[in-house]
Amino acid sequence: MGSVPPSLPVDGSPTGIELLFLGTGTSSSIPYIDCLTAPSNRKPCKTCLSTLTLDGKRNIRRNTSVALRVTGRDQKTTTIVIDVGKTFQAAAAEWFPKYGLRQIDAVLLTHAHADGVYPGGRCKVGNKVD
């Protein structure tokens, strides 16, 4: 993986870069299941409970992950995903269709914990998202 992706010019300078945040949460993500299933005698977590409401959906946080879409001078596009953790599939299902991401050309893993690599078998380089 030390080479420049084929769609970038030899000098490596892109003409456009788009950054899409797929997740900005912790390794456990939000809502935390323990908060949602807490016994009634325990004080509830307002943030986690708010994710169950339409207005509170903005509080949902998936495992940290981003997609980079790089357009080279030749107008070819390369999509690079950084980290594919436990919540990657849900993030991809929500955001890829909205932003027209149809293919993953490369995956960059920042660390070997489950929040960075969990669905690795489901995310193979070059797979198309249908």
mmCIF file of N, CA and C in Angstrom:
data_model
loop_
_atom_site.group_PDB
_atom_site.id
_atom_site.type_symbol
_atom_site.label_atom_id
_atom_site.label_comp_id
_atom_site.label_asym_id
_atom_site.label_seq_id
_atom_site.Cartn_x
_atom_site.Cartn_y
_atom_site.Cartn_z
ATOM 1 N N MET A 1 0.812 -1.196 0.000
ATOM 2 C CA MET A 1 0.000 0.000 0.000
ATOM 3 C C MET A 1 0.850 1.253 0.000
ATOM 4 N N GLY A 2 2.127 1.134 -0.293
ATOM 5 C CA GLY A 2 3.003 2.289 -0.287
ATOM 6 C C GLY A 2 2.962 3.091 -1.566
ATOM 7 N N SER A 3 2.185 2.664 -2.547
ATOM 8 C CA SER A 3 2.173 3.378 -3.814
ATOM 9 C C SER A 3 1.017 4.371 -3.879
ATOM 10 N N VAL A 4 1.129 5.320 -4.809
ATOM 11 C CA VAL A 4 0.084 6.307 -5.026
ATOM 12 C C VAL A 4 -1.052 5.642 -5.790
ATOM 13 N N PRO A 5 -2.316 5.832 -5.378
ATOM 14 C CA PRO A 5 -3.425 5.239 -6.115
ATOM 15 C C PRO A 5 -3.381 5.652 -7.580
ATOM 16 N N PRO A 6 -3.771 4.764 -8.501
ATOM 17 C CA PRO A 6 -3.639 5.033 -9.921
ATOM 18 C C PRO A 6 -4.408 6.243 -10.432
ATOM 19 N N SER A 7 -5.446 6.696 -9.738
ATOM 20 C CA SER A 7 -6.212 7.821 -10.262
ATOM 21 C C SER A 7 -5.596 9.177 -9.927
ATOM 22 N N LEU A 8 -4.554 9.203 -9.104
ATOM 23 C CA LEU A 8 -3.888 10.466 -8.806
ATOM 24 C C LEU A 8 -2.774 10.712 -9.821
ATOM 25 N N PRO A 9 -2.516 11.958 -10.187
ATOM 26 C CA PRO A 9 -1.415 12.250 -11.093
ATOM 27 C C PRO A 9 -0.091 11.827 -10.461
ATOM 28 N N VAL A 10 0.933 11.642 -11.271
ATOM 29 C CA VAL A 10 2.236 11.191 -10.773
ATOM 30 C C VAL A 10 2.768 12.121 -9.688
ATOM 31 N N ASP A 11 2.538 13.431 -9.835
ATOM 32 C CA ASP A 11 3.033 14.358 -8.811
ATOM 33 C C ASP A 11 2.173 14.349 -7.555
ATOM 34 N N GLY A 12 1.067 13.587 -7.576
ATOM 35 C CA GLY A 12 0.237 13.401 -6.383
ATOM 36 C C GLY A 12 -0.685 14.552 -6.061
ATOM 37 N N SER A 13 -0.721 15.599 -6.869
ATOM 38 C CA SER A 13 -1.547 16.752 -6.524
ATOM 39 C C SER A 13 -2.971 16.592 -7.046
ATOM 40 N N PRO A 14 -3.923 16.527 -6.142
ATOM 41 C CA PRO A 14 -5.319 16.385 -6.559
ATOM 42 C C PRO A 14 -5.900 17.733 -6.973
ATOM 43 N N THR A 15 -7.004 17.691 -7.696
ATOM 44 C CA THR A 15 -7.705 18.927 -8.025
ATOM 45 C C THR A 15 -8.866 19.174 -7.078
ATOM 46 N N GLY A 16 -9.303 18.152 -6.358
ATOM 47 C CA GLY A 16 -10.390 18.319 -5.401
ATOM 48 C C GLY A 16 -10.381 17.230 -4.350
ATOM 49 N N ILE A 17 -10.668 17.619 -3.119
ATOM 50 C CA ILE A 17 -10.744 16.655 -2.020
ATOM 51 C C ILE A 17 -12.019 16.937 -1.243
ATOM 52 N N GLU A 18 -12.828 15.889 -1.029
ATOM 53 C CA GLU A 18 -14.017 15.985 -0.198
ATOM 54 C C GLU A 18 -13.800 15.105 1.026
ATOM 55 N N LEU A 19 -14.200 15.591 2.178
ATOM 56 C CA LEU A 19 -14.069 14.851 3.432
ATOM 57 C C LEU A 19 -15.463 14.641 4.001
ATOM 58 N N LEU A 20 -15.825 13.388 4.240
ATOM 59 C CA LEU A 20 -17.133 13.045 4.789
ATOM 60 C C LEU A 20 -16.927 12.329 6.113
ATOM 61 N N PHE A 21 -17.396 12.926 7.205
ATOM 62 C CA PHE A 21 -17.317 12.288 8.511
ATOM 63 C C PHE A 21 -18.384 11.207 8.591
ATOM 64 N N LEU A 22 -17.957 9.961 8.761
ATOM 65 C CA LEU A 22 -18.878 8.834 8.896
ATOM 66 C C LEU A 22 -19.193 8.561 10.366
ATOM 67 N N GLY A 23 -18.304 8.945 11.248
ATOM 68 C CA GLY A 23 -18.484 8.761 12.680
ATOM 69 C C GLY A 23 -17.551 9.677 13.437
ATOM 70 N N THR A 24 -18.030 10.225 14.546
ATOM 71 C CA THR A 24 -17.218 11.137 15.356
ATOM 72 C C THR A 24 -17.293 10.772 16.837
ATOM 73 N N GLY A 25 -17.669 9.533 17.121
ATOM 74 C CA GLY A 25 -17.884 9.132 18.512
ATOM 75 C C GLY A 25 -16.741 8.330 19.101
ATOM 76 N N THR A 26 -17.002 7.836 20.275
ATOM 77 C CA THR A 26 -16.027 7.034 21.004
ATOM 78 C C THR A 26 -16.059 5.592 20.512
ATOM 79 N N SER A 27 -15.201 4.761 21.076
ATOM 80 C CA SER A 27 -15.156 3.351 20.677
ATOM 81 C C SER A 27 -16.447 2.616 21.022
ATOM 82 N N SER A 28 -17.173 3.079 22.033
ATOM 83 C CA SER A 28 -18.442 2.430 22.386
ATOM 84 C C SER A 28 -19.613 3.038 21.638
ATOM 85 N N SER A 29 -19.440 4.156 21.012
ATOM 86 C CA SER A 29 -20.446 4.909 20.255
ATOM 87 C C SER A 29 -21.570 5.406 21.168
ATOM 88 N N ILE A 30 -22.427 6.233 20.625
ATOM 89 C CA ILE A 30 -23.570 6.777 21.361
ATOM 90 C C ILE A 30 -24.798 6.582 20.484
ATOM 91 N N PRO A 31 -25.864 5.987 20.956
ATOM 92 C CA PRO A 31 -26.165 5.732 22.355
ATOM 93 C C PRO A 31 -25.449 4.491 22.887
ATOM 94 N N TYR A 32 -25.151 4.548 24.156
ATOM 95 C CA TYR A 32 -24.525 3.440 24.858
ATOM 96 C C TYR A 32 -25.662 2.529 25.333
ATOM 97 N N ILE A 33 -25.608 1.276 24.955
ATOM 98 C CA ILE A 33 -26.699 0.341 25.244
ATOM 99 C C ILE A 33 -27.020 0.270 26.740
ATOM 100 N N ASP A 34 -25.990 0.345 27.585
ATOM 101 C CA ASP A 34 -26.208 0.298 29.031
ATOM 102 C C ASP A 34 -27.100 1.449 29.490
ATOM 103 N N CYS A 35 -26.973 2.596 28.856
ATOM 104 C CA CYS A 35 -27.827 3.731 29.221
ATOM 105 C C CYS A 35 -29.278 3.494 28.805
ATOM 106 N N LEU A 36 -29.452 2.909 27.630
ATOM 107 C CA LEU A 36 -30.807 2.685 27.119
ATOM 108 C C LEU A 36 -31.546 1.585 27.868
ATOM 109 N N THR A 37 -30.798 0.661 28.462
ATOM 110 C CA THR A 37 -31.429 -0.481 29.139
ATOM 111 C C THR A 37 -31.256 -0.427 30.658
ATOM 112 N N ALA A 38 -30.889 0.728 31.186
ATOM 113 C CA ALA A 38 -30.654 0.869 32.631
ATOM 114 C C ALA A 38 -31.939 0.621 33.415
ATOM 115 N N PRO A 39 -31.797 0.026 34.600
ATOM 116 C CA PRO A 39 -32.978 -0.189 35.445
ATOM 117 C C PRO A 39 -33.590 1.154 35.863
ATOM 118 N N SER A 40 -34.856 1.135 36.167
ATOM 119 C CA SER A 40 -35.574 2.372 36.480
ATOM 120 C C SER A 40 -35.061 3.066 37.743
ATOM 121 N N ASN A 41 -34.337 2.356 38.600
ATOM 122 C CA ASN A 41 -33.821 2.976 39.826
ATOM 123 C C ASN A 41 -32.494 3.713 39.601
ATOM 124 N N ARG A 42 -31.998 3.690 38.388
ATOM 125 C CA ARG A 42 -30.747 4.401 38.074
ATOM 126 C C ARG A 42 -31.066 5.647 37.258
ATOM 127 N N LYS A 43 -30.389 6.741 37.554
ATOM 128 C CA LYS A 43 -30.611 7.988 36.834
ATOM 129 C C LYS A 43 -30.277 7.789 35.350
ATOM 130 N N PRO A 44 -31.198 8.113 34.458
ATOM 131 C CA PRO A 44 -30.961 7.886 33.032
ATOM 132 C C PRO A 44 -29.974 8.907 32.438
ATOM 133 N N CYS A 45 -29.308 8.493 31.410
ATOM 134 C CA CYS A 45 -28.384 9.366 30.685
ATOM 135 C C CYS A 45 -29.200 10.137 29.648
ATOM 136 N N LYS A 46 -29.282 11.443 29.787
ATOM 137 C CA LYS A 46 -30.121 12.254 28.904
ATOM 138 C C LYS A 46 -29.636 12.215 27.454
ATOM 139 N N THR A 47 -28.345 12.190 27.242
ATOM 140 C CA THR A 47 -27.823 12.191 25.868
ATOM 141 C C THR A 47 -28.215 10.913 25.140
ATOM 142 N N CYS A 48 -27.967 9.775 25.774
ATOM 143 C CA CYS A 48 -28.296 8.504 25.131
ATOM 144 C C CYS A 48 -29.800 8.367 24.905
ATOM 145 N N LEU A 49 -30.601 8.739 25.900
ATOM 146 C CA LEU A 49 -32.052 8.648 25.752
ATOM 147 C C LEU A 49 -32.565 9.587 24.659
ATOM 148 N N SER A 50 -31.908 10.723 24.493
ATOM 149 C CA SER A 50 -32.365 11.679 23.473
ATOM 150 C C SER A 50 -32.251 11.111 22.060
ATOM 151 N N THR A 51 -31.357 10.141 21.851
ATOM 152 C CA THR A 51 -31.183 9.572 20.503
ATOM 153 C C THR A 51 -32.405 8.795 20.035
ATOM 154 N N LEU A 52 -33.321 8.510 20.960
ATOM 155 C CA LEU A 52 -34.539 7.788 20.619
ATOM 156 C C LEU A 52 -35.624 8.711 20.070
ATOM 157 N N THR A 53 -35.402 10.013 20.157
ATOM 158 C CA THR A 53 -36.370 10.979 19.645
ATOM 159 C C THR A 53 -35.902 11.516 18.296
ATOM 160 N N LEU A 54 -36.828 12.016 17.513
ATOM 161 C CA LEU A 54 -36.489 12.574 16.204
ATOM 162 C C LEU A 54 -35.504 13.734 16.345
ATOM 163 N N ASP A 55 -35.766 14.608 17.296
ATOM 164 C CA ASP A 55 -34.886 15.762 17.519
ATOM 165 C C ASP A 55 -33.504 15.333 18.042
ATOM 166 N N GLY A 56 -33.460 14.246 18.790
ATOM 167 C CA GLY A 56 -32.212 13.801 19.389
ATOM 168 C C GLY A 56 -31.326 12.956 18.488
ATOM 169 N N LYS A 57 -31.787 12.637 17.288
ATOM 170 C CA LYS A 57 -30.990 11.823 16.356
ATOM 171 C C LYS A 57 -29.622 12.457 16.105
ATOM 172 N N ARG A 58 -29.535 13.776 16.220
ATOM 173 C CA ARG A 58 -28.253 14.465 15.990
ATOM 174 C C ARG A 58 -27.206 14.080 17.043
ATOM 175 N N ASN A 59 -27.635 13.475 18.146
ATOM 176 C CA ASN A 59 -26.701 13.058 19.194
ATOM 177 C C ASN A 59 -26.097 11.681 18.957
ATOM 178 N N ILE A 60 -26.547 10.967 17.919
ATOM 179 C CA ILE A 60 -25.976 9.651 17.618
ATOM 180 C C ILE A 60 -24.541 9.834 17.152
ATOM 181 N N ARG A 61 -23.629 9.081 17.744
ATOM 182 C CA ARG A 61 -22.210 9.152 17.380
ATOM 183 C C ARG A 61 -21.709 7.749 17.108
ATOM 184 N N ARG A 62 -21.239 7.541 15.895
ATOM 185 C CA ARG A 62 -20.670 6.251 15.509
ATOM 186 C C ARG A 62 -19.172 6.282 15.719
ATOM 187 N N ASN A 63 -18.542 5.095 15.596
ATOM 188 C CA ASN A 63 -17.087 5.014 15.733
ATOM 189 C C ASN A 63 -16.430 5.959 14.737
ATOM 190 N N THR A 64 -15.329 6.554 15.145
ATOM 191 C CA THR A 64 -14.634 7.529 14.311
ATOM 192 C C THR A 64 -14.230 6.916 12.979
ATOM 193 N N SER A 65 -14.615 7.592 11.906
ATOM 194 C CA SER A 65 -14.315 7.137 10.551
ATOM 195 C C SER A 65 -14.577 8.275 9.587
ATOM 196 N N VAL A 66 -13.793 8.340 8.514
ATOM 197 C CA VAL A 66 -14.020 9.336 7.474
ATOM 198 C C VAL A 66 -13.849 8.701 6.100
ATOM 199 N N ALA A 67 -14.473 9.322 5.118
ATOM 200 C CA ALA A 67 -14.268 8.945 3.720
ATOM 201 C C ALA A 67 -13.684 10.155 3.010
ATOM 202 N N LEU A 68 -12.619 9.934 2.276
ATOM 203 C CA LEU A 68 -12.009 10.972 1.450
ATOM 204 C C LEU A 68 -12.304 10.649 -0.001
ATOM 205 N N ARG A 69 -12.827 11.614 -0.714
ATOM 206 C CA ARG A 69 -13.028 11.436 -2.151
ATOM 207 C C ARG A 69 -12.093 12.434 -2.826
ATOM 208 N N VAL A 70 -11.116 11.899 -3.552
ATOM 209 C CA VAL A 70 -10.080 12.714 -4.175
ATOM 210 C C VAL A 70 -10.247 12.655 -5.686
ATOM 211 N N THR A 71 -10.347 13.810 -6.306
ATOM 212 C CA THR A 71 -10.444 13.888 -7.763
ATOM 213 C C THR A 71 -9.110 14.383 -8.304
ATOM 214 N N GLY A 72 -8.502 13.579 -9.178
ATOM 215 C CA GLY A 72 -7.218 13.936 -9.761
ATOM 216 C C GLY A 72 -7.371 14.870 -10.937
ATOM 217 N N ARG A 73 -6.252 15.346 -11.444
ATOM 218 C CA ARG A 73 -6.278 16.232 -12.612
ATOM 219 C C ARG A 73 -6.914 15.569 -13.819
ATOM 220 N N ASP A 74 -6.832 14.249 -13.864
ATOM 221 C CA ASP A 74 -7.436 13.495 -14.968
ATOM 222 C C ASP A 74 -8.938 13.269 -14.750
ATOM 223 N N GLN A 75 -9.493 13.865 -13.686
ATOM 224 C CA GLN A 75 -10.904 13.786 -13.318
ATOM 225 C C GLN A 75 -11.338 12.412 -12.822
ATOM 226 N N LYS A 76 -10.406 11.506 -12.583
ATOM 227 C CA LYS A 76 -10.736 10.222 -11.972
ATOM 228 C C LYS A 76 -10.847 10.426 -10.463
ATOM 229 N N THR A 77 -11.784 9.705 -9.868
ATOM 230 C CA THR A 77 -12.039 9.843 -8.444
ATOM 231 C C THR A 77 -11.584 8.602 -7.695
ATOM 232 N N THR A 78 -10.918 8.824 -6.569
ATOM 233 C CA THR A 78 -10.489 7.752 -5.687
ATOM 234 C C THR A 78 -11.155 7.976 -4.332
ATOM 235 N N THR A 79 -11.756 6.925 -3.778
ATOM 236 C CA THR A 79 -12.373 7.015 -2.453
ATOM 237 C C THR A 79 -11.548 6.203 -1.472
ATOM 238 N N ILE A 80 -11.108 6.878 -0.412
ATOM 239 C CA ILE A 80 -10.300 6.263 0.638
ATOM 240 C C ILE A 80 -11.081 6.373 1.938
ATOM 241 N N VAL A 81 -11.288 5.256 2.614
ATOM 242 C CA VAL A 81 -11.985 5.250 3.901
ATOM 243 C C VAL A 81 -10.945 5.050 4.993
ATOM 244 N N ILE A 82 -11.010 5.887 6.015
ATOM 245 C CA ILE A 82 -10.104 5.781 7.158
ATOM 246 C C ILE A 82 -10.893 5.177 8.318
ATOM 247 N N ASP A 83 -10.507 3.987 8.707
ATOM 248 C CA ASP A 83 -11.108 3.179 9.772
ATOM 249 C C ASP A 83 -12.512 2.678 9.411
ATOM 250 N N VAL A 84 -12.719 1.396 9.667
ATOM 251 C CA VAL A 84 -13.992 0.730 9.357
ATOM 252 C C VAL A 84 -14.449 -0.052 10.593
ATOM 253 N N GLY A 85 -14.776 0.675 11.639
ATOM 254 C CA GLY A 85 -15.116 0.073 12.926
ATOM 255 C C GLY A 85 -16.484 -0.574 12.989
ATOM 256 N N LYS A 86 -16.904 -0.834 14.217
ATOM 257 C CA LYS A 86 -18.129 -1.588 14.491
ATOM 258 C C LYS A 86 -19.375 -0.955 13.880
ATOM 259 N N THR A 87 -19.377 0.359 13.713
ATOM 260 C CA THR A 87 -20.569 1.039 13.205
ATOM 261 C C THR A 87 -20.406 1.478 11.747
ATOM 262 N N PHE A 88 -19.357 0.997 11.078
ATOM 263 C CA PHE A 88 -19.112 1.420 9.693
ATOM 264 C C PHE A 88 -20.258 1.054 8.759
ATOM 265 N N GLN A 89 -20.789 -0.138 8.867
ATOM 266 C CA GLN A 89 -21.842 -0.571 7.952
ATOM 267 C C GLN A 89 -23.062 0.351 8.037
ATOM 268 N N ALA A 90 -23.469 0.713 9.229
ATOM 269 C CA ALA A 90 -24.614 1.618 9.397
ATOM 270 C C ALA A 90 -24.297 2.997 8.817
ATOM 271 N N ALA A 91 -23.078 3.465 9.041
ATOM 272 C CA ALA A 91 -22.683 4.768 8.503
ATOM 273 C C ALA A 91 -22.661 4.747 6.985
ATOM 274 N N ALA A 92 -22.098 3.693 6.406
ATOM 275 C CA ALA A 92 -22.033 3.577 4.950
ATOM 276 C C ALA A 92 -23.442 3.500 4.355
ATOM 277 N N ALA A 93 -24.332 2.750 5.000
ATOM 278 C CA ALA A 93 -25.701 2.623 4.499
ATOM 279 C C ALA A 93 -26.422 3.969 4.521
ATOM 280 N N GLU A 94 -26.105 4.801 5.500
ATOM 281 C CA GLU A 94 -26.757 6.107 5.597
ATOM 282 C C GLU A 94 -26.140 7.137 4.653
ATOM 283 N N TRP A 95 -24.811 7.222 4.633
ATOM 284 C CA TRP A 95 -24.144 8.324 3.948
ATOM 285 C C TRP A 95 -23.691 8.050 2.520
ATOM 286 N N PHE A 96 -23.298 6.823 2.199
ATOM 287 C CA PHE A 96 -22.794 6.546 0.844
ATOM 288 C C PHE A 96 -23.824 6.869 -0.234
ATOM 289 N N PRO A 97 -25.086 6.422 -0.103
ATOM 290 C CA PRO A 97 -26.065 6.769 -1.144
ATOM 291 C C PRO A 97 -26.306 8.278 -1.249
ATOM 292 N N LYS A 98 -26.331 8.981 -0.121
ATOM 293 C CA LYS A 98 -26.590 10.428 -0.122
ATOM 294 C C LYS A 98 -25.502 11.200 -0.848
ATOM 295 N N TYR A 99 -24.261 10.700 -0.783
ATOM 296 C CA TYR A 99 -23.131 11.404 -1.391
ATOM 297 C C TYR A 99 -22.601 10.713 -2.646
ATOM 298 N N GLY A 100 -23.322 9.727 -3.136
ATOM 299 C CA GLY A 100 -22.941 9.073 -4.384
ATOM 300 C C GLY A 100 -21.648 8.280 -4.303
ATOM 301 N N LEU A 101 -21.296 7.796 -3.129
ATOM 302 C CA LEU A 101 -20.100 6.961 -2.986
ATOM 303 C C LEU A 101 -20.473 5.547 -3.391
ATOM 304 N N ARG A 102 -19.903 5.073 -4.485
ATOM 305 C CA ARG A 102 -20.275 3.770 -5.020
ATOM 306 C C ARG A 102 -19.160 2.742 -4.889
ATOM 307 N N GLN A 103 -17.961 3.183 -4.547
ATOM 308 C CA GLN A 103 -16.825 2.267 -4.525
ATOM 309 C C GLN A 103 -15.803 2.740 -3.493
ATOM 310 N N ILE A 104 -15.172 1.779 -2.832
ATOM 311 C CA ILE A 104 -14.061 2.070 -1.924
ATOM 312 C C ILE A 104 -12.797 1.588 -2.619
ATOM 313 N N ASP A 105 -11.862 2.504 -2.852
ATOM 314 C CA ASP A 105 -10.626 2.147 -3.540
ATOM 315 C C ASP A 105 -9.513 1.749 -2.579
ATOM 316 N N ALA A 106 -9.558 2.268 -1.363
ATOM 317 C CA ALA A 106 -8.530 1.943 -0.375
ATOM 318 C C ALA A 106 -9.084 2.157 1.022
ATOM 319 N N VAL A 107 -8.561 1.396 1.982
ATOM 320 C CA VAL A 107 -8.916 1.546 3.390
ATOM 321 C C VAL A 107 -7.630 1.760 4.172
ATOM 322 N N LEU A 108 -7.631 2.791 4.994
ATOM 323 C CA LEU A 108 -6.495 3.089 5.861
ATOM 324 C C LEU A 108 -6.930 2.808 7.294
ATOM 325 N N LEU A 109 -6.228 1.901 7.956
ATOM 326 C CA LEU A 109 -6.539 1.551 9.341
ATOM 327 C C LEU A 109 -5.557 2.260 10.255
ATOM 328 N N THR A 110 -6.074 3.028 11.204
ATOM 329 C CA THR A 110 -5.199 3.772 12.099
ATOM 330 C C THR A 110 -4.758 2.971 13.308
ATOM 331 N N HIS A 111 -5.509 1.912 13.636
ATOM 332 C CA HIS A 111 -5.156 1.072 14.776
ATOM 333 C C HIS A 111 -5.926 -0.236 14.676
ATOM 334 N N ALA A 112 -5.491 -1.229 15.436
ATOM 335 C CA ALA A 112 -6.043 -2.582 15.300
ATOM 336 C C ALA A 112 -7.097 -2.931 16.348
ATOM 337 N N HIS A 113 -7.789 -1.950 16.894
ATOM 338 C CA HIS A 113 -8.870 -2.230 17.832
ATOM 339 C C HIS A 113 -10.177 -2.405 17.067
ATOM 340 N N ALA A 114 -11.177 -2.978 17.721
ATOM 341 C CA ALA A 114 -12.459 -3.243 17.061
ATOM 342 C C ALA A 114 -13.123 -1.973 16.537
ATOM 343 N N ASP A 115 -12.918 -0.833 17.194
ATOM 344 C CA ASP A 115 -13.556 0.392 16.711
ATOM 345 C C ASP A 115 -12.899 0.921 15.440
ATOM 346 N N GLY A 116 -11.773 0.313 15.046
ATOM 347 C CA GLY A 116 -11.113 0.721 13.811
ATOM 348 C C GLY A 116 -11.205 -0.298 12.694
ATOM 349 N N VAL A 117 -11.350 -1.589 13.045
ATOM 350 C CA VAL A 117 -11.276 -2.627 12.008
ATOM 351 C C VAL A 117 -12.362 -3.695 12.074
ATOM 352 N N TYR A 118 -13.329 -3.588 12.947
ATOM 353 C CA TYR A 118 -14.269 -4.685 13.201
ATOM 354 C C TYR A 118 -14.885 -5.334 11.965
ATOM 355 N N PRO A 119 -15.559 -4.599 11.072
ATOM 356 C CA PRO A 119 -16.207 -5.307 9.970
ATOM 357 C C PRO A 119 -15.285 -5.540 8.785
ATOM 358 N N GLY A 120 -14.003 -5.730 9.045
ATOM 359 C CA GLY A 120 -13.028 -5.876 7.973
ATOM 360 C C GLY A 120 -13.434 -6.835 6.869
ATOM 361 N N GLY A 121 -14.054 -7.959 7.191
ATOM 362 C CA GLY A 121 -14.468 -8.911 6.187
ATOM 363 C C GLY A 121 -15.577 -8.381 5.281
ATOM 364 N N ARG A 122 -16.340 -7.414 5.777
ATOM 365 C CA ARG A 122 -17.431 -6.845 4.983
ATOM 366 C C ARG A 122 -16.972 -5.689 4.108
ATOM 367 N N CYS A 123 -15.757 -5.211 4.355
ATOM 368 C CA CYS A 123 -15.271 -4.021 3.656
ATOM 369 C C CYS A 123 -14.004 -4.387 2.911
ATOM 370 N N LYS A 124 -14.139 -4.927 1.740
ATOM 371 C CA LYS A 124 -12.978 -5.330 0.949
ATOM 372 C C LYS A 124 -12.683 -4.257 -0.084
ATOM 373 N N VAL A 125 -11.399 -3.935 -0.252
ATOM 374 C CA VAL A 125 -10.999 -2.903 -1.194
ATOM 375 C C VAL A 125 -11.548 -3.230 -2.567
ATOM 376 N N GLY A 126 -12.199 -2.282 -3.188
ATOM 377 C CA GLY A 126 -12.735 -2.451 -4.526
ATOM 378 C C GLY A 126 -14.181 -2.911 -4.557
ATOM 379 N N ASN A 127 -14.755 -3.301 -3.417
ATOM 380 C CA ASN A 127 -16.162 -3.709 -3.407
ATOM 381 C C ASN A 127 -17.029 -2.514 -3.743
ATOM 382 N N LYS A 128 -18.032 -2.742 -4.516
ATOM 383 C CA LYS A 128 -18.993 -1.674 -4.822
ATOM 384 C C LYS A 128 -20.098 -1.714 -3.783
ATOM 385 N N VAL A 129 -20.578 -0.544 -3.424
ATOM 386 C CA VAL A 129 -21.677 -0.428 -2.469
ATOM 387 C C VAL A 129 -22.950 -0.340 -3.278
ATOM 388 N N ASP A 130 -23.761 -1.387 -3.255
ATOM 389 C CA ASP A 130 -25.003 -1.402 -4.034
ATOM 390 C C ASP A 130 -26.197 -1.057 -3.187
#
